[in-house]
């Protein structure tokens, strides 16, 4: 008998009928002899609806109250799922994050899970019950409700699986696995049988929202067997694994992209020690995260400095940069919030040369201008104009033969 943690995302619980479908699946897993713990998200659209209401009241809603508000969506789902199970004669108990002591730090809206008291869950499992836990939420040491960041129910599930030493953590969603790229953008994207933790971490952090990045981190750290599957269609899904030695690796495993990007440039700043700090220090003090950074080679003792931020932070970053520009007597500040980032990811890049130039040529052939580039051991990212996102991703998908993945 195995202990399985399942997680159902928003679209999988998007209506009463779908919740009933989840109940049937859970009963099937129970009948197969497994102990089952299930984490669920809010019904699709609900978290967005709550966030929008908060923003009608304030541009900057109080973080504590924001968490009290947005955590309510999941409570609706756990209760409906509990009812659906009991209606079918299956013993079940639903719990909020606080009720099963999902202890987090106090970083409201993006809290980290520190501990889960699994005793209560075990006691229910021992009685043969299915345990339903609200995803995305916890409480801090003072008893305040916290939330784990958008997409955080994935992390709840993985944390539960780690705490309970579950045999497998199954993330059920509206696609039947992790694909070579978002199948909504490239119709011939292919499902991957397996992807390494390292690659999945890069994909998630570079914009593939199929798994929350912290869930992948957590699973890697605590050795949780993690699988992404469809809640609508049978199949093996995608297993997230450790890299196997001697595994024949394609150069590229996947393409991630992020539409939430904006870039800012300060032109004609003095080329002297401390300038990068003056520019980015002020941005960091405002709690704005900076992603890519480029500083040009100095010409005439001044230089230009470009960086990217999340699109939501664009206006704020621009205001701050304009102030810095005055202080540094810089020539000009320019910005662009209609840019996107496209990234190639693959552990095979370590042993394949020439991937970057192949990528740049494929984009050039489509007439796509590259605005920024950054690389690391297993990824290459470029920033391009937003209007080229689909064209760029499709061109790269074809260039690297990703539509052949998994075909024999
Ligand atoms: P859930 O509500 O179940 O958590 P999400 O919307 O968070 O679902 O994640 C699933 C979505 O992730 C898919 O519908 C798909 O459009 C998107 N996605 C982005 N990149 C990928 C990828 N590489 N493979 C699969 N899905 C992806
Ligand atoms: N309901 C939350 C969100 O929409 C958490 C989740 O779905 O994972 O972000
Ligand atoms: Mg999600």
XYZ file of C-alpha atoms and ligand atoms in Angstrom:
445
model
C 0.000 0.000 0.000
C 1.379 3.363 -0.995
C 0.877 6.842 0.432
C 0.099 9.263 -2.355
C -0.297 13.027 -2.256
C -2.353 14.414 -5.123
C -2.866 18.044 -6.047
C -5.653 19.382 -8.248
C -5.246 22.870 -9.755
C -7.872 25.510 -10.433
C -9.169 24.239 -13.766
C -9.406 20.689 -12.371
C -11.810 21.932 -9.671
C -13.373 24.712 -11.751
C -17.003 23.609 -11.339
C -19.099 21.400 -9.070
C -19.020 18.677 -11.744
C -15.244 18.817 -11.915
C -14.990 18.593 -8.136
C -17.202 15.513 -8.321
C -14.858 14.106 -10.964
C -11.934 14.645 -8.570
C -13.897 12.850 -5.837
C -14.332 9.849 -8.153
C -10.617 9.794 -8.893
C -9.736 9.916 -5.210
C -12.116 7.067 -4.468
C -10.494 5.040 -7.252
C -7.047 5.634 -5.720
C -8.399 4.626 -2.308
C -9.973 1.472 -3.778
C -6.609 0.620 -5.345
C -5.434 0.373 -1.736
C -3.580 3.671 -1.370
C -3.605 6.159 1.466
C -4.524 9.476 -0.090
C -3.874 13.071 0.914
C -5.115 15.718 -1.499
C -4.264 19.417 -1.800
C -6.558 21.605 -3.861
C -6.499 25.079 -5.383
C -9.279 27.615 -5.552
C -11.809 27.101 -8.359
C -10.397 28.590 -11.575
C -10.682 32.366 -11.763
C -11.492 32.722 -8.077
C -8.057 33.859 -6.867
C -7.914 36.425 -9.680
C -11.366 37.679 -8.714
C -10.277 38.152 -5.096
C -7.038 39.885 -6.107
C -8.975 42.275 -8.363
C -11.314 43.232 -5.509
C -8.327 43.955 -3.280
C -6.905 46.220 -5.985
C -10.190 48.083 -6.294
C -9.654 49.167 -2.695
C -5.945 49.851 -2.813
C -3.025 49.917 -5.249
C -1.026 48.392 -2.468
C -3.375 46.268 -0.351
C -2.280 45.558 3.208
C -0.377 42.253 2.902
C -1.854 40.655 6.003
C -5.418 41.359 4.920
C -4.584 40.380 1.339
C -3.633 36.917 2.596
C -6.796 36.639 4.698
C -8.752 37.444 1.541
C -7.030 35.378 -1.145
C -6.758 32.271 1.032
C -10.559 31.993 1.097
C -10.794 30.517 -2.409
C -9.201 27.233 -1.362
C -11.524 26.848 1.619
C -14.503 26.689 -0.723
C -12.910 23.880 -2.719
C -11.919 21.716 0.255
C -15.435 21.874 1.672
C -17.128 21.005 -1.634
C -14.700 18.152 -2.220
C -15.282 16.854 1.311
C -19.041 16.883 0.705
C -18.671 15.145 -2.651
C -16.612 12.361 -1.068
C -19.011 11.870 1.843
C -21.949 11.891 -0.530
C -20.299 8.876 -2.185
C -19.900 7.079 1.112
C -16.201 7.827 1.416
C -14.848 8.985 4.761
C -12.938 12.249 4.358
C -11.907 15.335 6.332
C -11.072 18.764 4.960
C -8.639 21.137 6.647
C -7.394 24.669 6.116
C -3.630 25.249 6.193
C -3.791 26.489 9.776
C -5.756 23.456 10.916
C -2.974 21.091 9.838
C -0.330 23.486 11.170
C 1.344 24.421 7.936
C 3.793 26.759 9.615
C 5.335 29.445 7.390
C 7.522 32.495 7.850
C 5.733 35.851 8.025
C 6.484 37.012 4.475
C 2.861 37.708 3.557
C 1.878 36.980 -0.085
C 5.044 34.896 -0.634
C 5.555 32.950 2.575
C 7.796 29.898 2.822
C 6.740 26.687 4.505
C 8.892 25.899 7.552
C 7.143 22.914 9.052
C 4.048 20.713 8.852
C 2.713 18.788 11.820
C 1.829 15.530 10.154
C 0.422 13.786 13.252
C -3.140 14.934 12.650
C -3.052 13.850 9.024
C -1.631 10.461 9.975
C -4.338 9.929 12.570
C -6.993 10.461 9.889
C -5.193 8.233 7.394
C -5.029 5.519 10.044
C -8.808 5.723 10.288
C -9.058 5.153 6.545
C -9.995 8.740 5.725
C -9.009 10.775 2.717
C -7.396 13.972 3.987
C -8.143 17.162 2.036
C -5.858 20.144 2.609
C -6.345 23.684 1.315
C -3.431 24.574 -0.953
C -1.580 27.889 -1.110
C -2.012 28.797 2.578
C -0.436 28.433 5.987
C 0.001 30.388 9.187
C 2.971 32.119 10.746
C 4.188 31.717 14.322
C 1.782 34.450 15.472
C -1.233 32.686 13.978
C -1.609 35.045 11.017
C -2.883 33.493 7.789
C -0.205 33.539 5.086
C -0.167 32.586 1.394
C 2.640 31.037 -0.619
C 2.662 33.099 -3.827
C 0.675 32.481 -7.019
C 0.659 28.835 -7.995
C 1.517 27.949 -4.396
C -0.774 24.926 -4.090
C 1.914 22.938 -5.915
C 4.245 23.727 -3.034
C 1.644 22.730 -0.439
C 1.369 19.329 -2.094
C 5.117 18.770 -2.284
C 5.587 19.925 1.320
C 2.870 17.500 2.449
C 4.533 14.696 0.486
C 7.904 15.518 2.069
C 6.489 15.697 5.600
C 4.562 12.432 5.191
C 7.373 10.730 3.263
C 4.821 9.912 0.585
C 5.646 7.460 -2.165
C 4.678 9.940 -4.860
C 3.403 13.498 -5.266
C 1.076 13.780 -8.254
C 0.272 17.225 -9.635
C -2.968 16.981 -11.627
C -3.593 19.834 -14.024
C -5.135 20.663 -17.413
C -2.186 19.325 -19.457
C -1.002 15.716 -19.339
C 2.568 16.515 -18.368
C 5.449 18.900 -18.842
C 5.865 19.754 -22.507
C 8.807 20.911 -24.582
C 7.131 24.315 -24.393
C 3.710 25.697 -23.474
C 1.313 23.694 -25.691
C -0.976 26.735 -25.810
C 1.654 28.539 -27.871
C 3.155 25.699 -29.918
C 0.578 23.143 -31.011
C 3.169 20.496 -31.840
C 4.890 20.766 -28.451
C 5.624 17.271 -27.092
C 5.153 15.761 -23.661
C 8.406 14.849 -21.939
C 8.588 11.394 -20.297
C 11.087 12.788 -17.817
C 12.732 16.075 -17.022
C 15.519 16.657 -14.499
C 14.963 18.775 -11.380
C 17.625 21.148 -12.618
C 15.871 21.672 -15.949
C 12.435 21.942 -14.341
C 13.781 24.573 -11.945
C 15.089 26.618 -14.866
C 11.855 26.165 -16.841
C 9.783 27.269 -13.832
C 11.979 30.237 -13.003
C 12.081 31.325 -16.656
C 8.304 31.472 -16.915
C 6.786 27.981 -17.385
C 3.978 28.169 -14.886
C 3.111 24.471 -14.980
C 4.865 24.053 -11.601
C 5.624 26.697 -8.998
C 9.382 27.053 -8.686
C 9.370 26.503 -4.932
C 7.571 23.208 -5.370
C 10.387 22.000 -7.622
C 13.045 23.251 -5.170
C 11.303 21.545 -2.295
C 10.913 18.258 -4.145
C 14.577 18.267 -5.166
C 15.710 19.015 -1.632
C 13.568 16.412 0.107
C 13.772 13.790 -2.604
C 10.037 13.774 -3.347
C 9.001 11.724 -6.355
C 7.138 14.351 -8.359
C 4.900 13.744 -11.357
C 2.726 16.074 -13.483
C -0.448 14.502 -14.910
C -3.785 15.423 -16.439
C -6.941 15.291 -14.366
C -8.973 14.775 -17.540
C -7.033 12.120 -19.394
C -5.236 8.921 -18.357
C -1.511 8.644 -18.965
C 1.910 8.423 -17.357
C 2.477 12.202 -17.263
C 5.974 13.551 -16.724
C 8.306 12.435 -13.958
C 10.747 14.963 -12.513
C 13.985 13.062 -11.916
C 17.614 13.338 -10.983
C 19.997 13.346 -13.890
C 21.100 9.846 -14.763
C 24.684 9.244 -15.718
C 25.283 8.242 -19.311
C 21.765 9.384 -20.173
C 21.754 10.239 -23.862
C 20.856 13.908 -23.750
C 19.364 16.072 -26.448
C 20.963 19.511 -26.384
C 17.685 21.226 -25.555
C 14.882 19.839 -23.405
C 12.488 22.744 -23.462
C 11.705 26.361 -24.222
C 10.368 28.677 -21.549
C 9.145 32.210 -21.990
C 8.030 35.054 -19.812
C 5.689 37.822 -20.877
C 5.954 39.738 -17.590
C 9.139 41.571 -18.467
C 10.138 45.209 -18.800
C 13.501 46.815 -19.403
C 15.000 50.128 -18.350
C 18.122 51.890 -19.563
C 20.013 54.789 -18.064
C 22.231 56.434 -20.674
C 25.377 58.463 -20.213
C 26.244 57.735 -16.597
C 29.808 58.443 -15.408
C 31.994 55.343 -15.762
C 33.354 55.153 -12.231
C 33.266 52.865 -9.182
C 29.970 52.754 -7.319
C 27.686 53.644 -10.225
C 26.093 50.203 -10.575
C 25.450 50.250 -6.864
C 23.823 53.705 -6.981
C 21.518 52.572 -9.787
C 20.516 49.131 -8.540
C 20.758 49.912 -4.815
C 17.831 52.322 -5.083
C 15.832 49.729 -7.043
C 16.593 47.020 -4.480
C 15.660 49.327 -1.590
C 12.205 49.577 -3.155
C 11.998 45.772 -3.074
C 12.041 45.504 -6.842
C 13.756 42.398 -8.147
C 16.195 42.847 -11.007
C 16.736 40.037 -13.475
C 19.146 40.656 -16.379
C 21.789 43.388 -16.201
C 23.989 44.771 -18.975
C 26.573 47.496 -18.728
C 28.121 48.756 -21.932
C 31.801 49.360 -22.499
C 32.472 52.993 -21.702
C 32.828 55.483 -24.500
C 33.931 59.071 -23.676
C 34.090 58.186 -19.930
C 30.368 57.577 -19.707
C 28.489 54.333 -20.078
C 24.930 52.959 -20.496
C 23.321 50.565 -18.088
C 20.294 48.349 -18.839
C 18.331 45.974 -16.610
C 15.025 44.112 -16.599
C 12.302 43.956 -13.926
C 8.864 42.386 -13.601
C 6.374 44.302 -15.717
C 4.270 45.118 -12.640
C 7.244 46.993 -11.194
C 7.973 48.952 -14.379
C 6.394 52.303 -13.466
C 7.898 52.314 -9.996
C 11.331 51.372 -11.321
C 11.099 54.140 -13.939
C 10.325 56.773 -11.273
C 13.254 55.636 -9.160
C 15.613 55.539 -12.132
C 14.631 59.062 -13.148
C 15.599 60.268 -9.672
C 18.912 58.401 -9.825
C 19.554 59.898 -13.269
C 19.297 63.416 -11.816
C 21.657 62.571 -8.965
C 24.227 61.060 -11.322
C 23.758 63.731 -13.982
C 23.002 60.999 -16.496
C 21.962 61.922 -20.017
C 18.649 60.106 -20.339
C 16.406 57.317 -19.094
C 14.469 55.103 -21.511
C 12.226 52.148 -20.857
C 10.252 49.503 -22.686
C 7.545 47.350 -21.170
C 6.604 45.536 -24.371
C 9.397 42.991 -24.229
C 9.494 39.272 -23.415
C 12.148 36.750 -22.522
C 12.562 33.458 -24.392
C 14.889 30.798 -22.974
C 16.297 27.502 -24.150
C 16.836 25.001 -21.325
C 18.717 21.709 -21.330
C 21.363 19.878 -19.327
C 22.605 18.600 -22.688
C 23.915 22.112 -23.390
C 26.907 21.295 -21.231
C 28.166 18.869 -23.816
C 26.912 20.496 -27.015
C 28.755 23.486 -28.434
C 27.276 26.114 -30.697
C 23.741 26.187 -29.283
C 23.829 29.952 -28.753
C 24.863 30.769 -32.311
C 22.287 28.316 -33.679
C 19.639 30.077 -31.574
C 20.676 33.549 -32.712
C 20.686 32.503 -36.362
C 17.205 30.957 -36.121
C 15.881 34.220 -34.662
C 17.730 36.341 -37.232
C 16.245 34.262 -40.061
C 12.802 35.317 -38.828
C 13.902 38.958 -38.673
C 13.733 38.988 -34.873
C 16.071 41.458 -33.235
C 17.671 40.360 -29.953
C 17.726 43.108 -27.349
C 19.517 41.351 -24.483
C 21.212 38.003 -23.922
C 22.102 36.067 -20.811
C 23.471 32.572 -20.402
C 24.247 30.071 -17.693
C 25.387 26.457 -17.761
C 22.058 24.969 -18.846
C 20.123 27.898 -20.323
C 20.308 30.722 -22.843
C 17.833 33.588 -22.598
C 17.120 36.390 -25.017
C 14.928 39.445 -24.670
C 12.924 40.329 -27.769
C 9.991 42.575 -28.624
C 6.699 41.218 -27.338
C 5.205 40.959 -30.833
C 7.791 38.290 -31.710
C 7.042 35.944 -28.814
C 4.997 33.311 -30.644
C 7.070 33.504 -33.818
C 10.315 33.214 -31.858
C 9.207 30.283 -29.709
C 7.853 28.387 -32.722
C 10.983 29.030 -34.777
C 13.228 27.765 -31.978
C 11.010 24.764 -31.310
C 11.411 23.742 -34.957
C 15.101 24.658 -35.156
C 15.986 22.337 -32.265
C 13.744 19.506 -33.472
C 11.623 19.500 -30.329
C 8.527 18.276 -32.159
C 10.434 14.988 -32.559
C 10.814 14.413 -28.806
C 9.325 11.125 -27.670
C 8.630 9.941 -31.229
C 10.302 6.786 -32.383
P -3.166 24.599 -12.393
O -4.316 25.530 -12.269
O -3.573 23.168 -12.524
O -2.136 24.805 -11.338
P -1.531 26.068 -14.282
O -2.294 26.963 -15.178
O -0.846 26.672 -13.110
O -2.511 24.898 -13.810
O -0.446 25.233 -15.108
C -0.812 24.503 -16.258
C -0.549 25.340 -17.512
O 0.849 25.585 -17.638
C -0.915 24.662 -18.802
O -2.270 24.862 -19.123
C 0.024 25.294 -19.829
O -0.615 26.279 -20.623
C 1.068 25.984 -18.973
N 2.442 25.634 -19.354
C 3.456 26.512 -19.552
N 4.560 25.885 -19.929
C 4.286 24.570 -19.964
C 5.049 23.403 -20.300
N 6.336 23.476 -20.638
N 4.425 22.200 -20.230
C 3.138 22.102 -19.871
N 2.368 23.174 -19.562
C 2.914 24.399 -19.612
N -5.193 29.650 -6.050
C -3.811 30.085 -6.050
C -3.480 30.823 -7.342
O -4.343 30.961 -8.194
C -2.862 28.971 -5.790
C -2.812 27.908 -6.845
O -3.708 27.775 -7.660
O -1.832 27.154 -6.847
O -2.399 31.287 -7.504
Mg -0.562 26.172 -11.106
